[in-house]
Amino acid sequence: MLRKIINIAGRECRQMYRNPIYLFCMLLLPVFVMVFFTTLMQEGQPQQLPIGIVDQDNTSTTRKLVKNLDAFQSTAIVGHYPSPNDARMAMQRGEIYAFLYIPKGTTAGMMTSTQPRVSFYYNAVVMVAGSTTMKDLKTICTLGSAGVGKTKLEMLGKTEDEIMTFLQPIKVDLHMLNNPWANYNVYLSASLVPGLLMLFIFLITPYSIGTELKFGHSKEWMEMAGNNPLIAIAGKMLPQTLVHMLVFYGFEFYIYHILQFPHPGGVIPILLLGWLAVLSAQAFGIFCFGLMPSLRMSMSVCSLWAMLSFSLAGATFPVSAMDPFIQGVAWLFPLRHYYQCYQVCIFNGFGLHYAWIHWVCLMCFLILPALVLRNIRRAMLEYEYIP
């Protein structure tokens, strides 16, 4: 059995060498994806997002407010507009992501405590840019009102401690665990790039099996395995598994050792999760082809499943806030369990038993090929390829 597996693995290596698709999908494209996404968010957070100002009051207080806003790292004032309509049109043209509207009489209203209204408008279509500019605009408006209150209390002879107690009766001590920089690269690259790597595995696995049928080599393949589909699949997947593991572990070495992504969980969960991610993706690809022994259909289903994984993994929107039916469907996606294991055991540093159900689910995916081995054998020996 071992000799047959080695012979089939050697045959697969020769096919991988002759077909440039394997080189492209298993090495070149994954490396490009790693470098592209990690360098795309290299600064951690977006900086110098363009915003506009509509200052119809134009007093020393409002000018100081605008100057402080321009000092924020994540935003940059790129234009002053005479009216909100002009600023809105600039936002629609994509020149700015947000603008602050300070109507006439704002400073006088703050001094007389008549609660003047200051408005800010932001583009929520681009979620990260919208939330970032909204946070800065809200912060500067809060600081502006606090500054006016501080000035009035100083005129009344209040001490610094009394002023701070009045302006901030509750002092918030904020601690962001494991990622105090709020680095989007840590949050997104650690889940997005593995999802793309699993997408490539999803696609190349049914492709490698389906091409045996397409090019009329299926009977030769099964003959080398003694018509045993388990030996045939094991021999074909062995070299692919080694390449996928090399790429996946290379990515993990890159983000955790070179880029210094936080990983208080240690090395063991990282190695175990990478191994299970590769094998579960391959197992799902084999299962899809066995379920529908068609090169086109199996690759289409795997592609659809991989794309849905990004929405149902929970990295950008919590699964617990989705519809109950969608929450149940999310258990059928390997990337969902990968992200949960990463979040609990690697990023937060808890023990493996805290995410045991997700580790078990990843292992359950490894059983799926056993359910369709007989169907794969029948397809390889009896089916004719239909373009």
Short mmCIF file of C-alpha atoms in Angstrom, two decimals:
data_model
loop_
_atom_site.label_atom_id
_atom_site.label_comp_id
_atom_site.label_asym_id
_atom_site.label_seq_id
_atom_site.Cartn_x
_atom_site.Cartn_y
_atom_site.Cartn_z
CA MET A 1 0.00 0.00 0.00
CA LEU A 2 2.80 2.41 0.91
CA ARG A 3 4.60 1.68 -2.36
CA LYS A 4 1.44 2.39 -4.35
CA ILE A 5 0.91 5.68 -2.53
CA ILE A 6 4.51 6.73 -3.23
CA ASN A 7 4.20 5.80 -6.92
CA ILE A 8 0.98 7.80 -7.27
CA ALA A 9 2.56 10.71 -5.40
CA GLY A 10 5.49 10.66 -7.84
CA ARG A 11 3.06 10.65 -10.75
CA GLU A 12 1.23 13.60 -9.21
CA CYS A 13 4.51 15.50 -8.80
CA ARG A 14 5.19 15.08 -12.50
CA GLN A 15 1.71 16.35 -13.36
CA MET A 16 2.16 19.34 -11.06
CA TYR A 17 5.50 20.12 -12.72
CA ARG A 18 4.03 19.97 -16.23
CA ASN A 19 0.87 21.97 -15.47
CA PRO A 20 1.57 25.66 -14.65
CA ILE A 21 -1.82 26.00 -12.96
CA TYR A 22 -0.46 24.19 -9.91
CA LEU A 23 2.52 26.52 -9.64
CA PHE A 24 0.26 29.55 -10.02
CA CYS A 25 -2.50 28.49 -7.59
CA MET A 26 -0.35 26.74 -4.99
CA LEU A 27 2.70 29.01 -4.78
CA LEU A 28 2.70 32.25 -6.76
CA LEU A 29 -0.84 33.47 -6.07
CA PRO A 30 -0.80 32.58 -2.34
CA VAL A 31 2.51 34.40 -1.84
CA PHE A 32 1.16 37.42 -3.72
CA VAL A 33 -1.99 37.42 -1.56
CA MET A 34 0.08 37.28 1.65
CA VAL A 35 2.32 40.17 0.68
CA PHE A 36 -0.49 42.24 -0.85
CA PHE A 37 -2.88 42.22 2.10
CA THR A 38 -0.28 42.52 4.85
CA THR A 39 1.40 45.48 3.14
CA LEU A 40 -1.93 47.03 2.16
CA MET A 41 -2.73 47.53 5.87
CA GLN A 42 0.88 47.96 6.96
CA GLU A 43 0.20 51.16 8.91
CA GLY A 44 -2.44 49.39 10.99
CA GLN A 45 -5.07 52.10 10.66
CA PRO A 46 -6.01 54.45 7.81
CA GLN A 47 -4.30 57.81 8.15
CA GLN A 48 -4.83 61.29 6.74
CA LEU A 49 -8.38 60.62 5.52
CA PRO A 50 -9.56 63.75 3.64
CA ILE A 51 -12.34 65.74 5.30
CA GLY A 52 -13.84 69.19 4.75
CA ILE A 53 -14.89 72.13 6.92
CA VAL A 54 -17.87 74.46 6.65
CA ASP A 55 -17.14 77.17 9.25
CA GLN A 56 -19.76 79.90 8.95
CA ASP A 57 -19.04 81.21 12.44
CA ASN A 58 -15.31 81.86 11.80
CA THR A 59 -14.30 82.89 15.32
CA SER A 60 -11.08 82.23 17.21
CA THR A 61 -12.83 79.40 19.08
CA THR A 62 -14.02 77.62 15.96
CA ARG A 63 -10.68 78.16 14.20
CA LYS A 64 -8.92 76.57 17.17
CA LEU A 65 -11.40 73.69 16.97
CA VAL A 66 -10.59 73.17 13.29
CA LYS A 67 -6.85 73.38 13.97
CA ASN A 68 -7.11 70.68 16.65
CA LEU A 69 -9.10 68.48 14.28
CA ASP A 70 -6.42 68.83 11.61
CA ALA A 71 -3.83 67.67 14.16
CA PHE A 72 -5.47 64.25 14.42
CA GLN A 73 -3.40 61.54 12.78
CA SER A 74 -6.24 59.73 11.03
CA THR A 75 -7.83 62.76 9.37
CA ALA A 76 -6.59 65.67 7.26
CA ILE A 77 -8.54 68.80 6.35
CA VAL A 78 -8.24 69.24 2.60
CA GLY A 79 -10.84 71.91 1.91
CA HIS A 80 -12.98 74.71 3.36
CA TYR A 81 -16.41 75.15 1.78
CA PRO A 82 -18.78 78.13 1.94
CA SER A 83 -21.94 76.05 2.45
CA PRO A 84 -23.00 72.52 3.43
CA ASN A 85 -24.29 71.96 -0.09
CA ASP A 86 -20.82 72.55 -1.56
CA ALA A 87 -19.30 70.14 0.95
CA ARG A 88 -21.96 67.54 0.19
CA MET A 89 -21.21 67.75 -3.52
CA ALA A 90 -17.49 67.30 -2.77
CA MET A 91 -18.35 64.20 -0.76
CA GLN A 92 -20.44 62.84 -3.62
CA ARG A 93 -17.52 63.40 -5.99
CA GLY A 94 -15.32 61.32 -3.65
CA GLU A 95 -13.02 64.20 -2.73
CA ILE A 96 -13.71 63.94 1.02
CA TYR A 97 -15.09 61.28 3.36
CA ALA A 98 -16.76 63.69 5.81
CA PHE A 99 -17.24 67.34 6.70
CA LEU A 100 -17.90 69.36 9.83
CA TYR A 101 -20.59 72.07 9.67
CA ILE A 102 -20.27 74.92 12.18
CA PRO A 103 -23.21 77.33 11.75
CA LYS A 104 -23.06 81.04 12.48
CA GLY A 105 -23.54 81.93 16.15
CA THR A 106 -21.99 78.71 17.49
CA THR A 107 -19.43 80.44 19.72
CA ALA A 108 -21.98 82.88 21.12
CA GLY A 109 -24.34 80.03 21.82
CA MET A 110 -21.68 78.12 23.73
CA MET A 111 -20.92 81.14 25.89
CA THR A 112 -24.60 81.74 26.71
CA SER A 113 -25.33 77.99 27.20
CA THR A 114 -28.07 77.87 24.55
CA GLN A 115 -26.80 74.54 23.18
CA PRO A 116 -25.84 75.47 19.60
CA ARG A 117 -26.02 72.64 17.10
CA VAL A 118 -22.86 71.53 15.27
CA SER A 119 -23.34 68.89 12.58
CA PHE A 120 -20.98 66.44 10.97
CA TYR A 121 -21.68 64.31 7.94
CA TYR A 122 -19.69 61.22 7.00
CA ASN A 123 -19.73 58.61 4.25
CA ALA A 124 -20.76 55.26 5.75
CA VAL A 125 -20.50 53.42 2.42
CA VAL A 126 -16.78 52.94 3.11
CA MET A 127 -17.16 51.44 6.56
CA VAL A 128 -13.65 51.90 7.97
CA ALA A 129 -13.22 55.43 6.62
CA GLY A 130 -16.71 56.40 7.76
CA SER A 131 -16.32 55.09 11.29
CA THR A 132 -12.84 56.62 11.64
CA THR A 133 -13.88 60.11 10.51
CA MET A 134 -17.05 59.95 12.59
CA LYS A 135 -14.98 59.11 15.69
CA ASP A 136 -12.62 62.04 15.14
CA LEU A 137 -15.44 64.51 14.45
CA LYS A 138 -17.34 63.39 17.51
CA THR A 139 -14.21 63.63 19.65
CA ILE A 140 -13.36 67.15 18.52
CA CYS A 141 -16.92 68.36 19.15
CA THR A 142 -16.83 66.89 22.66
CA LEU A 143 -13.45 68.48 23.35
CA GLY A 144 -14.69 71.82 22.03
CA SER A 145 -17.65 71.91 24.38
CA ALA A 146 -15.44 70.81 27.27
CA GLY A 147 -12.98 73.60 26.47
CA VAL A 148 -15.71 76.23 26.65
CA GLY A 149 -16.97 74.78 29.92
CA LYS A 150 -13.45 74.83 31.33
CA THR A 151 -13.04 78.49 30.42
CA LYS A 152 -16.33 79.45 32.09
CA LEU A 153 -15.48 77.54 35.27
CA GLU A 154 -12.05 79.18 35.43
CA MET A 155 -13.79 82.58 35.26
CA LEU A 156 -15.86 81.52 38.28
CA GLY A 157 -12.67 80.77 40.24
CA LYS A 158 -12.87 76.98 40.26
CA THR A 159 -9.69 74.97 40.79
CA GLU A 160 -8.29 72.52 38.24
CA ASP A 161 -9.44 69.50 40.25
CA GLU A 162 -12.94 70.92 40.64
CA ILE A 163 -13.13 71.65 36.92
CA MET A 164 -12.00 68.14 35.93
CA THR A 165 -14.41 66.57 38.41
CA PHE A 166 -17.28 68.55 36.91
CA LEU A 167 -16.34 67.95 33.26
CA GLN A 168 -15.39 64.28 33.71
CA PRO A 169 -17.15 62.86 36.79
CA ILE A 170 -16.26 59.31 35.71
CA LYS A 171 -12.74 58.68 34.44
CA VAL A 172 -12.58 55.80 31.97
CA ASP A 173 -9.52 53.55 32.13
CA LEU A 174 -9.58 51.75 28.76
CA HIS A 175 -7.49 48.65 28.03
CA MET A 176 -7.66 47.00 24.59
CA LEU A 177 -6.49 43.43 25.14
CA ASN A 178 -3.78 41.90 22.91
CA ASN A 179 -4.05 44.61 20.25
CA PRO A 180 -3.74 47.97 22.03
CA TRP A 181 -2.80 49.68 18.75
CA ALA A 182 -6.21 48.76 17.20
CA ASN A 183 -4.19 47.47 14.26
CA TYR A 184 -6.55 46.45 11.45
CA ASN A 185 -3.77 44.38 9.92
CA VAL A 186 -3.82 42.08 12.94
CA TYR A 187 -7.59 41.71 12.85
CA LEU A 188 -8.10 41.26 9.12
CA SER A 189 -4.97 39.66 7.68
CA ALA A 190 -5.02 36.87 10.26
CA SER A 191 -8.46 35.78 9.01
CA LEU A 192 -8.70 37.08 5.45
CA VAL A 193 -5.45 35.60 4.11
CA PRO A 194 -6.07 32.09 5.56
CA GLY A 195 -9.51 32.24 3.98
CA LEU A 196 -7.95 32.98 0.59
CA LEU A 197 -5.40 30.19 1.06
CA MET A 198 -8.25 27.79 1.83
CA LEU A 199 -10.05 29.09 -1.28
CA PHE A 200 -7.08 28.02 -3.43
CA ILE A 201 -7.07 24.61 -1.74
CA PHE A 202 -10.81 24.29 -2.29
CA LEU A 203 -10.34 24.87 -6.00
CA ILE A 204 -7.13 22.97 -6.75
CA THR A 205 -8.31 19.78 -4.98
CA PRO A 206 -11.37 19.00 -7.17
CA TYR A 207 -9.45 20.30 -10.18
CA SER A 208 -6.67 17.75 -9.71
CA ILE A 209 -9.19 14.92 -9.38
CA GLY A 210 -11.45 16.13 -12.18
CA THR A 211 -8.62 16.47 -14.69
CA GLU A 212 -7.97 12.73 -14.37
CA LEU A 213 -11.43 12.19 -15.81
CA LYS A 214 -11.17 15.07 -18.27
CA PHE A 215 -7.92 13.92 -19.91
CA GLY A 216 -8.77 10.21 -19.82
CA HIS A 217 -6.19 9.21 -17.20
CA SER A 218 -8.66 8.08 -14.56
CA LYS A 219 -8.42 4.35 -15.26
CA GLU A 220 -4.62 4.50 -15.24
CA TRP A 221 -4.75 6.32 -11.91
CA MET A 222 -7.09 3.79 -10.36
CA GLU A 223 -5.07 0.90 -11.77
CA MET A 224 -1.94 2.19 -10.02
CA ALA A 225 -3.96 2.17 -6.78
CA GLY A 226 -5.32 -1.34 -7.35
CA ASN A 227 -8.78 0.19 -7.82
CA ASN A 228 -8.66 1.31 -4.20
CA PRO A 229 -9.96 4.90 -4.05
CA LEU A 230 -8.43 5.49 -0.62
CA ILE A 231 -4.91 4.75 -1.90
CA ALA A 232 -5.57 6.77 -5.07
CA ILE A 233 -6.71 9.85 -3.13
CA ALA A 234 -3.94 9.52 -0.54
CA GLY A 235 -1.23 9.33 -3.21
CA LYS A 236 -2.66 12.24 -5.20
CA MET A 237 -3.14 14.52 -2.19
CA LEU A 238 0.22 13.78 -0.53
CA PRO A 239 2.42 16.17 -2.58
CA GLN A 240 -0.30 18.81 -2.66
CA THR A 241 -0.66 18.60 1.12
CA LEU A 242 3.07 19.11 1.60
CA VAL A 243 3.07 22.20 -0.63
CA HIS A 244 -0.04 23.64 1.03
CA MET A 245 1.45 23.04 4.48
CA LEU A 246 4.68 24.74 3.44
CA VAL A 247 2.77 27.79 2.22
CA PHE A 248 0.47 27.94 5.26
CA TYR A 249 3.28 27.60 7.77
CA GLY A 250 5.31 30.13 5.78
CA PHE A 251 2.44 32.58 6.15
CA GLU A 252 2.21 31.95 9.88
CA PHE A 253 5.96 32.41 10.30
CA TYR A 254 5.70 35.65 8.32
CA ILE A 255 2.90 37.23 10.39
CA TYR A 256 3.88 35.95 13.84
CA HIS A 257 7.68 36.14 13.65
CA ILE A 258 8.45 38.84 11.10
CA LEU A 259 5.42 41.14 11.46
CA GLN A 260 5.12 40.33 15.18
CA PHE A 261 1.36 39.79 15.25
CA PRO A 262 0.28 39.08 18.86
CA HIS A 263 0.03 35.35 19.57
CA PRO A 264 0.01 34.74 23.34
CA GLY A 265 -1.40 31.25 22.73
CA GLY A 266 2.02 29.98 21.68
CA VAL A 267 3.36 27.81 18.87
CA ILE A 268 1.40 24.57 19.40
CA PRO A 269 -2.07 26.01 18.54
CA ILE A 270 -0.54 27.76 15.51
CA LEU A 271 0.95 24.54 14.12
CA LEU A 272 -2.13 22.46 14.91
CA LEU A 273 -4.52 25.00 13.39
CA GLY A 274 -2.47 25.32 10.19
CA TRP A 275 -2.42 21.54 9.78
CA LEU A 276 -6.16 21.19 10.33
CA ALA A 277 -6.94 24.15 8.04
CA VAL A 278 -5.12 22.56 5.11
CA LEU A 279 -6.52 19.07 5.64
CA SER A 280 -10.10 20.25 6.24
CA ALA A 281 -10.05 22.34 3.05
CA GLN A 282 -8.70 19.40 1.03
CA ALA A 283 -11.24 17.05 2.59
CA PHE A 284 -14.07 19.38 1.68
CA GLY A 285 -12.83 19.63 -1.91
CA ILE A 286 -12.67 15.84 -2.21
CA PHE A 287 -16.15 15.58 -0.72
CA CYS A 288 -17.58 18.08 -3.22
CA PHE A 289 -16.13 16.18 -6.17
CA GLY A 290 -17.36 12.86 -4.80
CA LEU A 291 -20.80 14.30 -4.25
CA MET A 292 -21.01 15.59 -7.84
CA PRO A 293 -18.25 14.00 -9.98
CA SER A 294 -18.04 16.90 -12.39
CA LEU A 295 -15.03 19.16 -12.72
CA ARG A 296 -17.12 22.22 -13.42
CA MET A 297 -19.82 21.68 -10.80
CA SER A 298 -17.49 20.64 -7.98
CA MET A 299 -15.22 23.64 -8.52
CA SER A 300 -18.23 25.97 -8.69
CA VAL A 301 -19.60 24.66 -5.41
CA CYS A 302 -16.19 24.93 -3.73
CA SER A 303 -15.78 28.48 -5.00
CA LEU A 304 -19.23 29.46 -3.73
CA TRP A 305 -18.57 27.82 -0.35
CA ALA A 306 -15.24 29.60 0.01
CA MET A 307 -16.70 33.00 -0.82
CA LEU A 308 -19.54 32.58 1.66
CA SER A 309 -16.96 31.65 4.29
CA PHE A 310 -15.70 35.23 4.47
CA SER A 311 -19.15 36.49 5.50
CA LEU A 312 -19.90 33.65 7.91
CA ALA A 313 -16.50 33.43 9.61
CA GLY A 314 -17.42 36.20 12.04
CA ALA A 315 -14.29 38.30 11.48
CA THR A 316 -16.12 41.39 10.19
CA PHE A 317 -19.65 40.88 11.54
CA PRO A 318 -20.47 38.73 14.59
CA VAL A 319 -22.27 35.51 13.75
CA SER A 320 -24.23 35.78 17.00
CA ALA A 321 -25.98 38.86 15.58
CA MET A 322 -27.07 37.04 12.40
CA ASP A 323 -30.35 35.22 11.78
CA PRO A 324 -30.60 31.95 13.77
CA PHE A 325 -30.75 29.94 10.54
CA ILE A 326 -27.54 31.60 9.30
CA GLN A 327 -25.90 30.88 12.66
CA GLY A 328 -26.62 27.19 12.13
CA VAL A 329 -25.35 27.23 8.54
CA ALA A 330 -22.10 28.87 9.69
CA TRP A 331 -21.07 25.59 11.36
CA LEU A 332 -20.68 24.03 7.90
CA PHE A 333 -17.77 26.29 6.91
CA PRO A 334 -14.19 25.35 7.88
CA LEU A 335 -13.09 29.00 7.94
CA ARG A 336 -15.64 29.72 10.69
CA HIS A 337 -14.02 27.13 12.97
CA TYR A 338 -10.53 28.27 11.95
CA TYR A 339 -11.33 31.83 13.00
CA GLN A 340 -12.87 30.78 16.30
CA CYS A 341 -9.84 28.63 17.17
CA TYR A 342 -7.51 31.45 16.20
CA GLN A 343 -9.47 34.04 18.16
CA VAL A 344 -9.76 31.99 21.35
CA CYS A 345 -6.54 29.99 21.48
CA ILE A 346 -3.96 32.06 19.56
CA PHE A 347 -5.05 35.71 19.75
CA ASN A 348 -6.47 35.62 23.30
CA GLY A 349 -4.18 32.88 24.60
CA PHE A 350 -6.77 30.58 26.18
CA GLY A 351 -6.27 26.83 26.35
CA LEU A 352 -7.34 24.50 23.55
CA HIS A 353 -10.26 23.19 25.58
CA TYR A 354 -11.96 26.61 25.51
CA ALA A 355 -12.61 26.12 21.78
CA TRP A 356 -12.82 22.32 21.81
CA ILE A 357 -16.06 22.21 19.82
CA HIS A 358 -14.43 24.06 16.91
CA TRP A 359 -11.33 21.85 17.00
CA VAL A 360 -13.64 18.83 16.84
CA CYS A 361 -15.60 20.31 13.94
CA LEU A 362 -12.39 20.84 11.95
CA MET A 363 -11.50 17.21 12.57
CA CYS A 364 -14.97 16.12 11.49
CA PHE A 365 -14.33 17.62 8.05
CA LEU A 366 -11.53 15.06 7.65
CA ILE A 367 -14.14 12.28 7.69
CA LEU A 368 -16.09 13.66 4.73
CA PRO A 369 -13.99 11.99 1.96
CA ALA A 370 -14.77 8.55 3.42
CA LEU A 371 -18.44 9.13 2.60
CA VAL A 372 -17.80 9.57 -1.15
CA LEU A 373 -14.83 7.27 -1.90
CA ARG A 374 -17.07 4.67 -3.54
CA ASN A 375 -18.66 7.32 -5.73
CA ILE A 376 -15.22 8.61 -6.79
CA ARG A 377 -14.14 5.08 -7.73
CA ARG A 378 -17.25 4.54 -9.81
CA ALA A 379 -16.81 7.91 -11.54
CA MET A 380 -13.17 7.21 -12.41
CA LEU A 381 -13.89 3.74 -13.82
CA GLU A 382 -17.28 4.22 -15.49
CA TYR A 383 -17.99 7.88 -16.21
CA GLU A 384 -17.17 9.68 -19.44
CA TYR A 385 -16.16 13.32 -19.27
CA ILE A 386 -18.78 15.68 -20.72
CA PRO A 387 -17.46 19.23 -21.38
#
